[in-house]
mmCIF file of C-alpha atoms in Angstrom:
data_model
loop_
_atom_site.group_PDB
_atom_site.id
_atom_site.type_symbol
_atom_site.label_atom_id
_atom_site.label_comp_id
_atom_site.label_asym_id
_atom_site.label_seq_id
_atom_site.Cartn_x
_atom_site.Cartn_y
_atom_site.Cartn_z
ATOM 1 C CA UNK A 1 105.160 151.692 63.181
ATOM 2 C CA UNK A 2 102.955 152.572 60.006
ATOM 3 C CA UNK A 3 104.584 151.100 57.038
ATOM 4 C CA UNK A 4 104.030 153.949 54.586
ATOM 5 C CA UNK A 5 106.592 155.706 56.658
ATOM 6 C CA UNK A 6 108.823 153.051 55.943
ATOM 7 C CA UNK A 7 108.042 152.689 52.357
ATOM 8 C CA UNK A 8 108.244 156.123 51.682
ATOM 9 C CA UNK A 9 112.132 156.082 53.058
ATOM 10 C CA UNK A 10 112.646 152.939 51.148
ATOM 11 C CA UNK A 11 111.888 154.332 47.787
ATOM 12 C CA UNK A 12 114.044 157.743 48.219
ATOM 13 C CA UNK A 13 116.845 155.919 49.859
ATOM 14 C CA UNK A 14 117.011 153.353 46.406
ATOM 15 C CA UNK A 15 116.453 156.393 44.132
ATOM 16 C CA UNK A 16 119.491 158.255 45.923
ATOM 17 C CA UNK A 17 120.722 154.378 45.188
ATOM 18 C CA UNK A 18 120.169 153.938 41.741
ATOM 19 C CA UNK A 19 121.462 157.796 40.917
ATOM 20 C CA UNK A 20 125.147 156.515 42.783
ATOM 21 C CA UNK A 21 125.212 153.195 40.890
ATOM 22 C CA UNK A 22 124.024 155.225 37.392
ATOM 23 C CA UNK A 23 127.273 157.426 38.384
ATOM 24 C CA UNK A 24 129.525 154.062 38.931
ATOM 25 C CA UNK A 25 128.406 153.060 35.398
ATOM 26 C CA UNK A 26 130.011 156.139 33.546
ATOM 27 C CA UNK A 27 132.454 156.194 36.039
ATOM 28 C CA UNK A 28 132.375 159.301 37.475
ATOM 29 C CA UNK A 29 132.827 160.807 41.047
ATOM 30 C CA UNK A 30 129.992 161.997 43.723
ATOM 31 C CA UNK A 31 128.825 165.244 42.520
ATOM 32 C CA UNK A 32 127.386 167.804 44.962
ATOM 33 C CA UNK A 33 123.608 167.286 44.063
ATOM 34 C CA UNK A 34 123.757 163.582 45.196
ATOM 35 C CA UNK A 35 124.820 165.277 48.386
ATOM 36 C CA UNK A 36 121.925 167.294 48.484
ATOM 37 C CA UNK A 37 120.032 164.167 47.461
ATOM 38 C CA UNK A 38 121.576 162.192 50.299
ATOM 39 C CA UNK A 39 120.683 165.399 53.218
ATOM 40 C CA UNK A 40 117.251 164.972 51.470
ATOM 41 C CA UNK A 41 116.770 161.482 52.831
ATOM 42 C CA UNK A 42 118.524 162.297 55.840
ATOM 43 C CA UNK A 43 116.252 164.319 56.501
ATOM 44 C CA UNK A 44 113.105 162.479 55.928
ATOM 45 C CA UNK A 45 114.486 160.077 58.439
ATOM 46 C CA UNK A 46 115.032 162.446 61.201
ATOM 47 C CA UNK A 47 111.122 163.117 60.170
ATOM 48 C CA UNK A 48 110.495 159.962 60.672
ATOM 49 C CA UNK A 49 111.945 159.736 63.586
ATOM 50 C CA UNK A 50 109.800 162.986 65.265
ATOM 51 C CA UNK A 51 106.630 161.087 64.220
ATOM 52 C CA UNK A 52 107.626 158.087 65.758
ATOM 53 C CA UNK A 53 108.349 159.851 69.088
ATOM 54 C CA UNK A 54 105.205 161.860 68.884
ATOM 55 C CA UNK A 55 102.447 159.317 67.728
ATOM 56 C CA UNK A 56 104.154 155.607 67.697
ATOM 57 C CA UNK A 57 100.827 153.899 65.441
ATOM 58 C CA UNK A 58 101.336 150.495 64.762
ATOM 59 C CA UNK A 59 100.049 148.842 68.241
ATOM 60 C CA UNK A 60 102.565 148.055 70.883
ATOM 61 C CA UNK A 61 105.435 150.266 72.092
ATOM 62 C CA UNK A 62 108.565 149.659 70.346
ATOM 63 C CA UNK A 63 111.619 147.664 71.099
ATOM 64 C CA UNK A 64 114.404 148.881 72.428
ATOM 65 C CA UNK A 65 116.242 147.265 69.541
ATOM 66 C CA UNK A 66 113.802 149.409 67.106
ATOM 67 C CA UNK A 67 115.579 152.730 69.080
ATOM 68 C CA UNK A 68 119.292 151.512 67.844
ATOM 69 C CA UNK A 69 118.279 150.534 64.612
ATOM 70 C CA UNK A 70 116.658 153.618 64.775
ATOM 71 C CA UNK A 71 119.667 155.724 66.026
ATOM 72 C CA UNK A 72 122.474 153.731 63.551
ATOM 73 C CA UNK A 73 120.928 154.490 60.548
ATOM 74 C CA UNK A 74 121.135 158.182 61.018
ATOM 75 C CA UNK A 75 125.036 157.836 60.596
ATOM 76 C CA UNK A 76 125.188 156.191 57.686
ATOM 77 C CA UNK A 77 124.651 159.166 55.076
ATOM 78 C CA UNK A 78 126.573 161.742 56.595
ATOM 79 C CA UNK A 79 129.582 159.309 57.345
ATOM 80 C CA UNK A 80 129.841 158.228 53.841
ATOM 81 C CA UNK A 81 128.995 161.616 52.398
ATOM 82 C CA UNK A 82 132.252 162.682 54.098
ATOM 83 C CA UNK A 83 133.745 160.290 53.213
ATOM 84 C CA UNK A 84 132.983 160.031 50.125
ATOM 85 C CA UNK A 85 133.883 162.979 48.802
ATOM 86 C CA UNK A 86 137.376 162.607 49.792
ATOM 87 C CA UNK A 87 137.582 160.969 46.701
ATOM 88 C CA UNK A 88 137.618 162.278 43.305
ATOM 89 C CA UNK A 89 136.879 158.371 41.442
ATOM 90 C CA UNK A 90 134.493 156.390 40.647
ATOM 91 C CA UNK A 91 135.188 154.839 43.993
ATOM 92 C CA UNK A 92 133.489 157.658 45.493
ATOM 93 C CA UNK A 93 130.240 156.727 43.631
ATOM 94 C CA UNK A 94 130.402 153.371 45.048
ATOM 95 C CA UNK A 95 130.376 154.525 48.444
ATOM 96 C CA UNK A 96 127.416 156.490 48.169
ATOM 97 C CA UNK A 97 125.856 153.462 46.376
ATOM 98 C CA UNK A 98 126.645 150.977 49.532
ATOM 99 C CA UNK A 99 125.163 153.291 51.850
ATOM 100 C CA UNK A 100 121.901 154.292 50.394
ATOM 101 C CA UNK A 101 121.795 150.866 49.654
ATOM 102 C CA UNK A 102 122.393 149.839 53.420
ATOM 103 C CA UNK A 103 119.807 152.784 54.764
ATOM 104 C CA UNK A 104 117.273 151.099 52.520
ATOM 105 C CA UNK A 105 117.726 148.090 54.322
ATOM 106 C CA UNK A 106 117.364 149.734 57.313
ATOM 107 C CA UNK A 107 114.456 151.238 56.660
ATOM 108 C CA UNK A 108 112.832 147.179 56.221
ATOM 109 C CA UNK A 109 114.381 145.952 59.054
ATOM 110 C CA UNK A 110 112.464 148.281 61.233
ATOM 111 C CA UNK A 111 109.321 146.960 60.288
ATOM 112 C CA UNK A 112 110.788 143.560 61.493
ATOM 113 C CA UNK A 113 112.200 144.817 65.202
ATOM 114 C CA UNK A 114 109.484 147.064 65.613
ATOM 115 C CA UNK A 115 107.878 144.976 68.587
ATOM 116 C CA UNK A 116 110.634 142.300 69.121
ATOM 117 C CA UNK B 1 155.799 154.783 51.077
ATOM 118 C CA UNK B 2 155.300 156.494 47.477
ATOM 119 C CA UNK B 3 155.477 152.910 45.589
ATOM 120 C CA UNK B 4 152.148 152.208 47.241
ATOM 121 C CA UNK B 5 149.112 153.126 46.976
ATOM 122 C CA UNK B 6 147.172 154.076 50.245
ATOM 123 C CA UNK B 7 144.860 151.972 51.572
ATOM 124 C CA UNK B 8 142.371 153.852 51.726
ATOM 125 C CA UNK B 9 142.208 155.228 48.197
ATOM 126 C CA UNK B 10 140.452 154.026 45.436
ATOM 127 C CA UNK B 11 138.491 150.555 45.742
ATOM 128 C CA UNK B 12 139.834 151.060 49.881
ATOM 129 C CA UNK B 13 137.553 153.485 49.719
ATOM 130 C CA UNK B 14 134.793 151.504 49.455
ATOM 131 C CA UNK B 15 135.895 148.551 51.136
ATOM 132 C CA UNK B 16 136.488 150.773 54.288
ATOM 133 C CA UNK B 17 132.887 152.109 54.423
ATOM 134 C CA UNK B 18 131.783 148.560 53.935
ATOM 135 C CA UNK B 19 133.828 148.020 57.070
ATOM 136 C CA UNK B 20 132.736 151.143 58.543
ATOM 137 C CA UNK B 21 129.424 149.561 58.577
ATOM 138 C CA UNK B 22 130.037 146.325 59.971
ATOM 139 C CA UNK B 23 131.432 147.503 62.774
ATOM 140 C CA UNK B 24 128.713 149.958 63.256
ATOM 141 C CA UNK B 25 126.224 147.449 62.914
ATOM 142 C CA UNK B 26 127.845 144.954 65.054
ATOM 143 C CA UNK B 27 128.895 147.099 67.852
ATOM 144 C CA UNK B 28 125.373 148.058 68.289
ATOM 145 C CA UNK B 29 124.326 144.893 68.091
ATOM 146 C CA UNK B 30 126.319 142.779 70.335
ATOM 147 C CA UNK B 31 127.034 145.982 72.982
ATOM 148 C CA UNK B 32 122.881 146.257 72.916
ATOM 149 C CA UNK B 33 122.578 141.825 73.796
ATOM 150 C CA UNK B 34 125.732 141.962 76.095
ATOM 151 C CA UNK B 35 124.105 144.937 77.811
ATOM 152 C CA UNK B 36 120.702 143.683 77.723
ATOM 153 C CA UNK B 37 120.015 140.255 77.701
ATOM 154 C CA UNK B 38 123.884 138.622 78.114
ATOM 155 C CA UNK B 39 122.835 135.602 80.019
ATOM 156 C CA UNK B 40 120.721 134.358 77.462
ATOM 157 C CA UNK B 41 123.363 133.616 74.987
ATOM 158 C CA UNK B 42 126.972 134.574 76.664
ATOM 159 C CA UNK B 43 129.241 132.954 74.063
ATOM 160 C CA UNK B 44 126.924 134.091 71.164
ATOM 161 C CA UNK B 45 126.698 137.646 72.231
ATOM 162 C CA UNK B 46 130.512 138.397 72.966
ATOM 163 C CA UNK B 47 131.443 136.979 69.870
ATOM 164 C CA UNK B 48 129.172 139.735 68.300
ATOM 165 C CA UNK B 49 130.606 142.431 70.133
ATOM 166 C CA UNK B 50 134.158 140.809 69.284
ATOM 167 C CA UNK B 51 133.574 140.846 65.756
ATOM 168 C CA UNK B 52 132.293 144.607 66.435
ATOM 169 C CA UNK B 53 135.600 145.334 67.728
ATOM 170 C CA UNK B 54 137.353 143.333 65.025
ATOM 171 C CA UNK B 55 135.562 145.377 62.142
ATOM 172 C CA UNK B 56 135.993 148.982 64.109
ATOM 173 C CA UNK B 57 139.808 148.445 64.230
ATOM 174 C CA UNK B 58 139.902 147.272 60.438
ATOM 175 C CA UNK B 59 138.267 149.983 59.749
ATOM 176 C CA UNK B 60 140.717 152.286 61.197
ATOM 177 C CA UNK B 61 143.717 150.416 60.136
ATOM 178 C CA UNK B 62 142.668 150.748 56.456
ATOM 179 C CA UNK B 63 141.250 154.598 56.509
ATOM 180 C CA UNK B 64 144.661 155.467 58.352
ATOM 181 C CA UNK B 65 147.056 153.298 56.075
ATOM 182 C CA UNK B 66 148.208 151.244 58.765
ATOM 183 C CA UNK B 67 148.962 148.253 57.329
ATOM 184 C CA UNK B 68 150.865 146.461 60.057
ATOM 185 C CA UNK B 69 147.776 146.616 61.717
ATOM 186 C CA UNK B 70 144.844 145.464 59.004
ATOM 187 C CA UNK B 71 146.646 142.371 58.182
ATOM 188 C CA UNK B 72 146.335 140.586 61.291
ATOM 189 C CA UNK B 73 142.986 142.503 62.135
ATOM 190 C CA UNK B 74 141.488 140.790 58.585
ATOM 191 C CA UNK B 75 142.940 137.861 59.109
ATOM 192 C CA UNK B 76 141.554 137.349 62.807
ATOM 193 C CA UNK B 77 138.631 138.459 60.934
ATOM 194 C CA UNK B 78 138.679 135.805 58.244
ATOM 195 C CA UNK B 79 139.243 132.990 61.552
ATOM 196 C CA UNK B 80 136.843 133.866 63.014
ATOM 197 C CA UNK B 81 133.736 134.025 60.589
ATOM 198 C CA UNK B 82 135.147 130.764 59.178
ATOM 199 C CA UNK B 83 135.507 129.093 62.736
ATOM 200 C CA UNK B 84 132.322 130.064 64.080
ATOM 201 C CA UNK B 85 130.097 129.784 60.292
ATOM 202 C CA UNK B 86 131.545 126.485 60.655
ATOM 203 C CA UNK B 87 130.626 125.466 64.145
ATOM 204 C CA UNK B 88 127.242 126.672 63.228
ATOM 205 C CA UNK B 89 127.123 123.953 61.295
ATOM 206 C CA UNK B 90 128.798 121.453 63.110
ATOM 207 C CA UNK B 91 127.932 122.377 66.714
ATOM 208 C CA UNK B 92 124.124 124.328 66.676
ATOM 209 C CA UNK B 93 123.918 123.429 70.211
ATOM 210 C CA UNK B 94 126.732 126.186 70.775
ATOM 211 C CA UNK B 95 124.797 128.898 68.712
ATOM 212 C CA UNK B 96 120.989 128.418 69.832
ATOM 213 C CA UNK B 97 120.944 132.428 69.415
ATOM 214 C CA UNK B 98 123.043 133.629 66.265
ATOM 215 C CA UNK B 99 125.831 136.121 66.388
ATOM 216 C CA UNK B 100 126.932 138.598 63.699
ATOM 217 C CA UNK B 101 129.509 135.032 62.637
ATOM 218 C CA UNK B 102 126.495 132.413 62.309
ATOM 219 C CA UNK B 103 126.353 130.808 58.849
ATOM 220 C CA UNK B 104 129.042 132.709 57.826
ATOM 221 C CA UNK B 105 127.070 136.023 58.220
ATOM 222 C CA UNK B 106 124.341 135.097 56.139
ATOM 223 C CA UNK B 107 122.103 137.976 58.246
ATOM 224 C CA UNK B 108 124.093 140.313 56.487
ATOM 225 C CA UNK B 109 123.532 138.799 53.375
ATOM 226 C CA UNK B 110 127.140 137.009 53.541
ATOM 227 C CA UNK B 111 128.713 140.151 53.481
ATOM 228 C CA UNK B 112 131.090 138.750 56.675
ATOM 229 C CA UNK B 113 132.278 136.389 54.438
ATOM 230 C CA UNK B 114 133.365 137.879 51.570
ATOM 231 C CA UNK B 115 134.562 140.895 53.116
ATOM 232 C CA UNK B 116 137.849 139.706 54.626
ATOM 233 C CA UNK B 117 138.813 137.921 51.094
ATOM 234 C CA UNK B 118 138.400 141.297 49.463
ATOM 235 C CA UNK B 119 140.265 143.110 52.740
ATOM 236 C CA UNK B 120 143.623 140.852 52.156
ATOM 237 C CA UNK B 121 143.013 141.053 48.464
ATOM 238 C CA UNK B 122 143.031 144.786 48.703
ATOM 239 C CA UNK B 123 146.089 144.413 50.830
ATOM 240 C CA UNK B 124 148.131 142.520 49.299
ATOM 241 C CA UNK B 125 147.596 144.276 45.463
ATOM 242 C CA UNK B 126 147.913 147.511 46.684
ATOM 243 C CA UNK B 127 151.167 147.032 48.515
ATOM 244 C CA UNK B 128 152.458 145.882 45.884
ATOM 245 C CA UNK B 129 154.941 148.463 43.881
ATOM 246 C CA UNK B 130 153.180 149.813 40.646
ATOM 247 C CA UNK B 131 153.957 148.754 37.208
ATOM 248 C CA UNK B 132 152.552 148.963 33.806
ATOM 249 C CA UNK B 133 150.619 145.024 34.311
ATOM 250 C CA UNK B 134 149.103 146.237 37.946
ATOM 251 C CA UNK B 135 148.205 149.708 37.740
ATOM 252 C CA UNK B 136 144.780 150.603 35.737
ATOM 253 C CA UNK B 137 142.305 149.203 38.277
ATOM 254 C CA UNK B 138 139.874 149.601 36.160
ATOM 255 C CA UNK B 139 139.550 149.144 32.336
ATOM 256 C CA UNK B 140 137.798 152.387 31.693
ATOM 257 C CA UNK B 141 141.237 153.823 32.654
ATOM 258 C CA UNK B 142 139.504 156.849 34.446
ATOM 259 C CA UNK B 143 139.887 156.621 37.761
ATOM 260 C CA UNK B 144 142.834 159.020 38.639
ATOM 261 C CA UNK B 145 140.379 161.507 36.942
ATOM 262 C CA UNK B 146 139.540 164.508 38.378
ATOM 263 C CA UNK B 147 136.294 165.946 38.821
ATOM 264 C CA UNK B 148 134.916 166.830 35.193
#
């Protein structure tokens, strides 16, 4: 797997991140924008995921394991985006923080399973 | 039930998409090693899949308010990453291949650890019956705020 690909969902996933923890700070709720922010790196992932399928670079076919990790992070966002919103607190905020935080971490272990 | 708060409200919020996570993560992982490669590492791989199990129902027991349910779920929880972060320790020979409880859950950056001290935690305070020492969870005093 390239690793721009990966960086590139690294650095939009902490952005979407650091926005959610900025909000915990002043202590206010999701707003609607960091929703759009979150669909924006849902999307990139599902992009990622079409180039993946279509020209796997990197040497080596991937691992099945790289397919789950693959598959699981797709739910995070949208889970805790519904979730989320349930919630008119800070708490809310703190969601969203955990999971962009948890796609980001993700996004580096896939590097690591790519061929194991 | 109005003398308590939900468990799923406010810092259960959070905790439950932490545990939303866990079990995600484990159930993938220990149904993908039991389903794979289960006779390298029987003992190791169940026990992922258990805790996988153990985190899913937690996480439904606290989204759904169902507290007769998350105590003993976090508690079985809290055995078992102690019992088998210890045996790590004590007995590698057992855990040649880790599971989601090895060293305490330190692939998940310890997170299986501290989680079940923050699920009873959560548990206990918010089943408690509001009063004027317990109630601002947080000193800002604006989380019961609504969207401004």
């Amino acid at each position: 797997m390239s690793t721009p690909l990966v960086w590139v969902g690294v650095v939009l996933s902490l952005a979407l991140a650091v926005w959610a923890g900025w909000y915990v700070l002043r202590n206010k709720p999701v707003v609607l924008r960091q929703l759009l922010g979150g669909a924006v790196v849902e999307v990139y992932l599902l992009i990622q995921l079409v180039v993946v399928l279509v020209h796997p670079a990197g040497g080596g076919a991937p691992s099945g394991l790289f397919w789950i990790y693959v598959g699981t992070q797709l739910f995070i966002l949208p889970l805790a985006a519904t979730w989320a919103f349930a919630e008119r607190t800070r708490w809310s905020s703190v969601v969203l923080l955990i999971a962009a935080l948890v796609v980001a971490f993700l996004q580096l272990r896939l590097l690591q399973v790519w061929g194991s | 039930m109005d003398s308590v708060r939900r468990t799923s409200e406010g810092p259960g919020r959070a905790l439950v998409m932490t545990y939303g996570i866990l079990a995600l993560a484990a159930c993938a992982r220990g149904g993908y090693e039991v389903v794979v490669k289960f006779d390298k590492a029987p003992l190791a791989y169940s026990l992922s899949l258990f805790a996988g199990v153990v985190y899913a129902v937690a996480t439904f027991a606290l989204a759904t308010n169902r507290r007769w349910l998350a105590w003993p779920t976090v508690l079985t929880e809290m055995a078992g990453v102690l019992v088998v972060g210890t045996l790590s320790f004590v007995a590698p020979d057992l855990f040649r291949l880790s599971s989601v409880w090895s060293w305490f859950g330190v692939e998940y950056l310890l997170v299986p650890l501290v989680l079940p001290f923050l699920g009873l935690a959560w548990l206990w305070r918010s089943g408690r019956a509001p009063d004027e020492a317990s109630v601002p969870v947080d000193p800002a005093g604006g989380t019961d705020r609504p969207i401004g």
